PDB file of C-alpha atoms in Angstrom:
ATOM      1  CA  MET A 111    -163.936  38.340  71.615  1.00  0.00           C
ATOM      2  CA  SER A 112    -160.570  39.899  72.511  1.00  0.00           C
ATOM      3  CA  VAL A 113    -158.465  38.998  75.522  1.00  0.00           C
ATOM      4  CA  CYS A 114    -159.673  42.231  77.147  1.00  0.00           C
ATOM      5  CA  ASP A 115    -163.293  41.141  76.716  1.00  0.00           C
ATOM      6  CA  THR A 116    -162.741  37.785  78.401  1.00  0.00           C
ATOM      7  CA  VAL A 117    -164.646  37.436  81.671  1.00  0.00           C
ATOM      8  CA  THR A 118    -162.653  35.699  84.375  1.00  0.00           C
ATOM      9  CA  ASP A 119    -163.715  34.218  87.685  1.00  0.00           C
ATOM     10  CA  LEU A 120    -161.899  37.103  89.389  1.00  0.00           C
ATOM     11  CA  ALA A 121    -164.267  39.616  87.797  1.00  0.00           C
ATOM     12  CA  GLU A 122    -167.165  37.743  89.385  1.00  0.00           C
ATOM     13  CA  SER A 123    -165.686  37.731  92.903  1.00  0.00           C
ATOM     14  CA  PRO A 124    -168.130  38.851  95.577  1.00  0.00           C
ATOM     15  CA  GLY A 125    -167.170  42.038  97.356  1.00  0.00           C
ATOM     16  CA  LEU A 126    -165.385  43.649  94.414  1.00  0.00           C
ATOM     17  CA  PRO A 127    -166.193  47.342  94.066  1.00  0.00           C
ATOM     18  CA  ARG A 128    -168.438  47.904  91.050  1.00  0.00           C
ATOM     19  CA  SER A 129    -169.346  50.791  88.803  1.00  0.00           C
ATOM     20  CA  PRO A 130    -173.007  51.831  88.489  1.00  0.00           C
ATOM     21  CA  GLU A 131    -173.092  49.585  85.406  1.00  0.00           C
ATOM     22  CA  GLY A 132    -171.829  46.613  87.451  1.00  0.00           C
ATOM     23  CA  ALA A 133    -168.284  46.405  86.081  1.00  0.00           C
ATOM     24  CA  PRO A 134    -165.455  45.828  88.569  1.00  0.00           C
ATOM     25  CA  VAL A 135    -163.517  49.001  89.395  1.00  0.00           C
ATOM     26  CA  PHE A 136    -160.604  49.980  91.606  1.00  0.00           C
ATOM     27  CA  ALA A 137    -161.755  50.902  95.106  1.00  0.00           C
ATOM     28  CA  GLU A 138    -159.021  53.495  95.618  1.00  0.00           C
ATOM     29  CA  PRO A 139    -156.801  55.547  93.296  1.00  0.00           C
ATOM     30  CA  TRP A 140    -153.681  53.929  94.736  1.00  0.00           C
ATOM     31  CA  HIS A 141    -154.996  50.510  93.670  1.00  0.00           C
ATOM     32  CA  ALA A 142    -155.052  51.695  90.063  1.00  0.00           C
ATOM     33  CA  GLN A 143    -151.611  53.246  90.467  1.00  0.00           C
ATOM     34  CA  ALA A 144    -150.132  50.035  91.880  1.00  0.00           C
ATOM     35  CA  PHE A 145    -151.705  48.101  89.007  1.00  0.00           C
ATOM     36  CA  ALA A 146    -150.363  50.560  86.423  1.00  0.00           C
ATOM     37  CA  MET A 147    -146.886  50.533  87.950  1.00  0.00           C
ATOM     38  CA  THR A 148    -146.795  46.742  87.795  1.00  0.00           C
ATOM     39  CA  VAL A 149    -147.899  46.682  84.153  1.00  0.00           C
ATOM     40  CA  HIS A 150    -145.324  49.384  83.301  1.00  0.00           C
ATOM     41  CA  LEU A 151    -142.460  47.535  85.005  1.00  0.00           C
ATOM     42  CA  HIS A 152    -143.408  44.327  83.209  1.00  0.00           C
ATOM     43  CA  ALA A 153    -143.562  46.167  79.874  1.00  0.00           C
ATOM     44  CA  ARG A 154    -140.059  47.532  80.577  1.00  0.00           C
ATOM     45  CA  GLY A 155    -138.802  43.963  81.030  1.00  0.00           C
ATOM     46  CA  VAL A 156    -138.145  44.235  84.761  1.00  0.00           C
ATOM     47  CA  PHE A 157    -139.909  40.911  85.389  1.00  0.00           C
ATOM     48  CA  SER A 158    -141.913  38.297  83.523  1.00  0.00           C
ATOM     49  CA  TRP A 159    -145.605  37.624  84.119  1.00  0.00           C
ATOM     50  CA  THR A 160    -144.633  34.259  85.565  1.00  0.00           C
ATOM     51  CA  GLU A 161    -142.365  35.951  88.102  1.00  0.00           C
ATOM     52  CA  TRP A 162    -145.133  38.420  88.912  1.00  0.00           C
ATOM     53  CA  ALA A 163    -147.792  35.738  89.246  1.00  0.00           C
ATOM     54  CA  ASP A 164    -145.564  33.670  91.537  1.00  0.00           C
ATOM     55  CA  SER A 165    -144.801  36.705  93.721  1.00  0.00           C
ATOM     56  CA  LEU A 166    -148.438  37.816  93.957  1.00  0.00           C
ATOM     57  CA  SER A 167    -149.702  34.288  94.592  1.00  0.00           C
ATOM     58  CA  ALA A 168    -147.228  33.777  97.439  1.00  0.00           C
ATOM     59  CA  GLU A 169    -148.254  37.065  99.022  1.00  0.00           C
ATOM     60  CA  VAL A 170    -152.011  36.555  98.613  1.00  0.00           C
ATOM     61  CA  HIS A 171    -151.791  33.095 100.199  1.00  0.00           C
ATOM     62  CA  ARG A 172    -149.899  34.179 103.311  1.00  0.00           C
ATOM     63  CA  PRO A 173    -151.791  32.939 106.388  1.00  0.00           C
ATOM     64  CA  GLU A 174    -152.220  36.437 107.834  1.00  0.00           C
ATOM     65  CA  ARG A 175    -154.068  37.751 104.756  1.00  0.00           C
ATOM     66  CA  ALA A 176    -157.769  38.578 105.040  1.00  0.00           C
ATOM     67  CA  THR A 177    -159.906  35.662 103.931  1.00  0.00           C
ATOM     68  CA  ASP A 178    -162.385  38.031 102.269  1.00  0.00           C
ATOM     69  CA  GLY A 179    -159.724  39.550  99.986  1.00  0.00           C
ATOM     70  CA  SER A 180    -160.133  43.019 101.489  1.00  0.00           C
ATOM     71  CA  ASP A 181    -156.360  43.430 101.661  1.00  0.00           C
ATOM     72  CA  TYR A 182    -155.752  42.281  98.078  1.00  0.00           C
ATOM     73  CA  PHE A 183    -153.989  45.461  97.006  1.00  0.00           C
ATOM     74  CA  ASP A 184    -151.913  45.485 100.181  1.00  0.00           C
ATOM     75  CA  ALA A 185    -150.781  42.023  99.067  1.00  0.00           C
ATOM     76  CA  TRP A 186    -150.254  43.403  95.549  1.00  0.00           C
ATOM     77  CA  VAL A 187    -147.923  46.155  96.787  1.00  0.00           C
ATOM     78  CA  ALA A 188    -146.075  43.758  99.095  1.00  0.00           C
ATOM     79  CA  ALA A 189    -145.614  41.331  96.181  1.00  0.00           C
ATOM     80  CA  LEU A 190    -144.280  44.099  93.956  1.00  0.00           C
ATOM     81  CA  ALA A 191    -141.916  45.402  96.642  1.00  0.00           C
ATOM     82  CA  GLY A 192    -140.662  41.885  97.352  1.00  0.00           C
ATOM     83  CA  LEU A 193    -140.111  41.155  93.678  1.00  0.00           C
ATOM     84  CA  LEU A 194    -138.187  44.395  93.188  1.00  0.00           C
ATOM     85  CA  GLU A 195    -136.118  43.612  96.272  1.00  0.00           C
ATOM     86  CA  ARG A 196    -135.273  40.118  94.992  1.00  0.00           C
ATOM     87  CA  LYS A 197    -134.263  41.667  91.673  1.00  0.00           C
ATOM     88  CA  GLY A 198    -131.905  44.051  93.482  1.00  0.00           C
ATOM     89  CA  LEU A 199    -133.876  47.126  92.374  1.00  0.00           C
ATOM     90  CA  ALA A 200    -135.095  48.178  95.821  1.00  0.00           C
ATOM     91  CA  ASP A 201    -134.154  47.355  99.362  1.00  0.00           C
ATOM     92  CA  ARG A 202    -136.582  46.738 102.198  1.00  0.00           C
ATOM     93  CA  ASP A 203    -135.412  49.703 104.310  1.00  0.00           C
ATOM     94  CA  THR A 204    -135.825  52.167 101.418  1.00  0.00           C
ATOM     95  CA  VAL A 205    -139.271  50.824 100.524  1.00  0.00           C
ATOM     96  CA  GLU A 206    -140.382  50.944 104.174  1.00  0.00           C
ATOM     97  CA  ALA A 207    -139.046  54.496 104.639  1.00  0.00           C
ATOM     98  CA  LEU A 208    -140.910  55.604 101.528  1.00  0.00           C
ATOM     99  CA  ARG A 209    -144.115  53.903 102.715  1.00  0.00           C
ATOM    100  CA  GLU A 210    -143.850  55.691 106.057  1.00  0.00           C
ATOM    101  CA  SER A 211    -143.222  59.005 104.310  1.00  0.00           C
ATOM    102  CA  TRP A 212    -146.330  58.549 102.142  1.00  0.00           C
ATOM    103  CA  GLN A 213    -148.353  57.662 105.250  1.00  0.00           C
ATOM    104  CA  ARG A 214    -147.222  60.851 107.032  1.00  0.00           C
ATOM    105  CA  ALA A 215    -147.968  62.863 103.888  1.00  0.00           C
ATOM    106  CA  ALA A 216    -151.473  61.360 103.694  1.00  0.00           C
ATOM    107  CA  GLU A 217    -152.155  62.159 107.333  1.00  0.00           C
ATOM    108  CA  ALA A 218    -150.923  65.757 106.873  1.00  0.00           C
ATOM    109  CA  THR A 219    -152.906  66.422 103.693  1.00  0.00           C
ATOM    110  CA  PRO A 220    -156.291  68.157 104.031  1.00  0.00           C
ATOM    111  CA  HIS A 221    -159.252  66.112 102.827  1.00  0.00           C
ATOM    112  CA  GLY A 222    -159.953  66.634  99.142  1.00  0.00           C
ATOM    113  CA  THR A 223    -156.395  67.717  98.374  1.00  0.00           C
ATOM    114  CA  PRO A 224    -154.083  65.454  96.363  1.00  0.00           C
ATOM    115  CA  ILE A 225    -151.591  63.625  98.527  1.00  0.00           C
ATOM    116  CA  GLU A 226    -148.053  64.559  97.608  1.00  0.00           C
ATOM    117  CA  LEU A 227    -144.851  63.307  99.151  1.00  0.00           C
ATOM    118  CA  ALA A 228    -143.860  66.932  99.721  1.00  0.00           C
ATOM    119  CA  ASN A 229    -146.643  67.040 102.362  1.00  0.00           C
ATOM    120  CA  ASP A 230    -144.623  64.728 104.628  1.00  0.00           C
ATOM    121  CA  PRO A 231    -143.879  66.981 107.633  1.00  0.00           C
ATOM    122  CA  LEU A 232    -140.500  65.302 108.070  1.00  0.00           C
ATOM    123  CA  LYS A 233    -139.422  66.181 104.508  1.00  0.00           C
ATOM    124  CA  GLY A 234    -138.889  69.839 105.273  1.00  0.00           C
TER     125      GLY A 234
END
């Protein structure tokens, strides 16, 4: 059995979205993108897995987080943003401005059309 074949307790968590075959899947495309970005930044040496695990754990265990885990990827993104901020690679104002721009772009994008930052009505 390879490391990729190892079943963890996380994979058995109730409420995880599942494929028709029963395997856990990402609920939204942005969840997969946030995951991929984190793996990429780690592979580039931006942070260690220990640093990542500490950042994610702190964020997931904040008292205001949903007890059912429904905001797990919100915690994931907050952990990544916080880690990048602590590393001096991003600042809170820039990250927040970008988040707001993506939100406006999403709201301005017709259903079924890919969301692009260029769709932000304030980016004209």
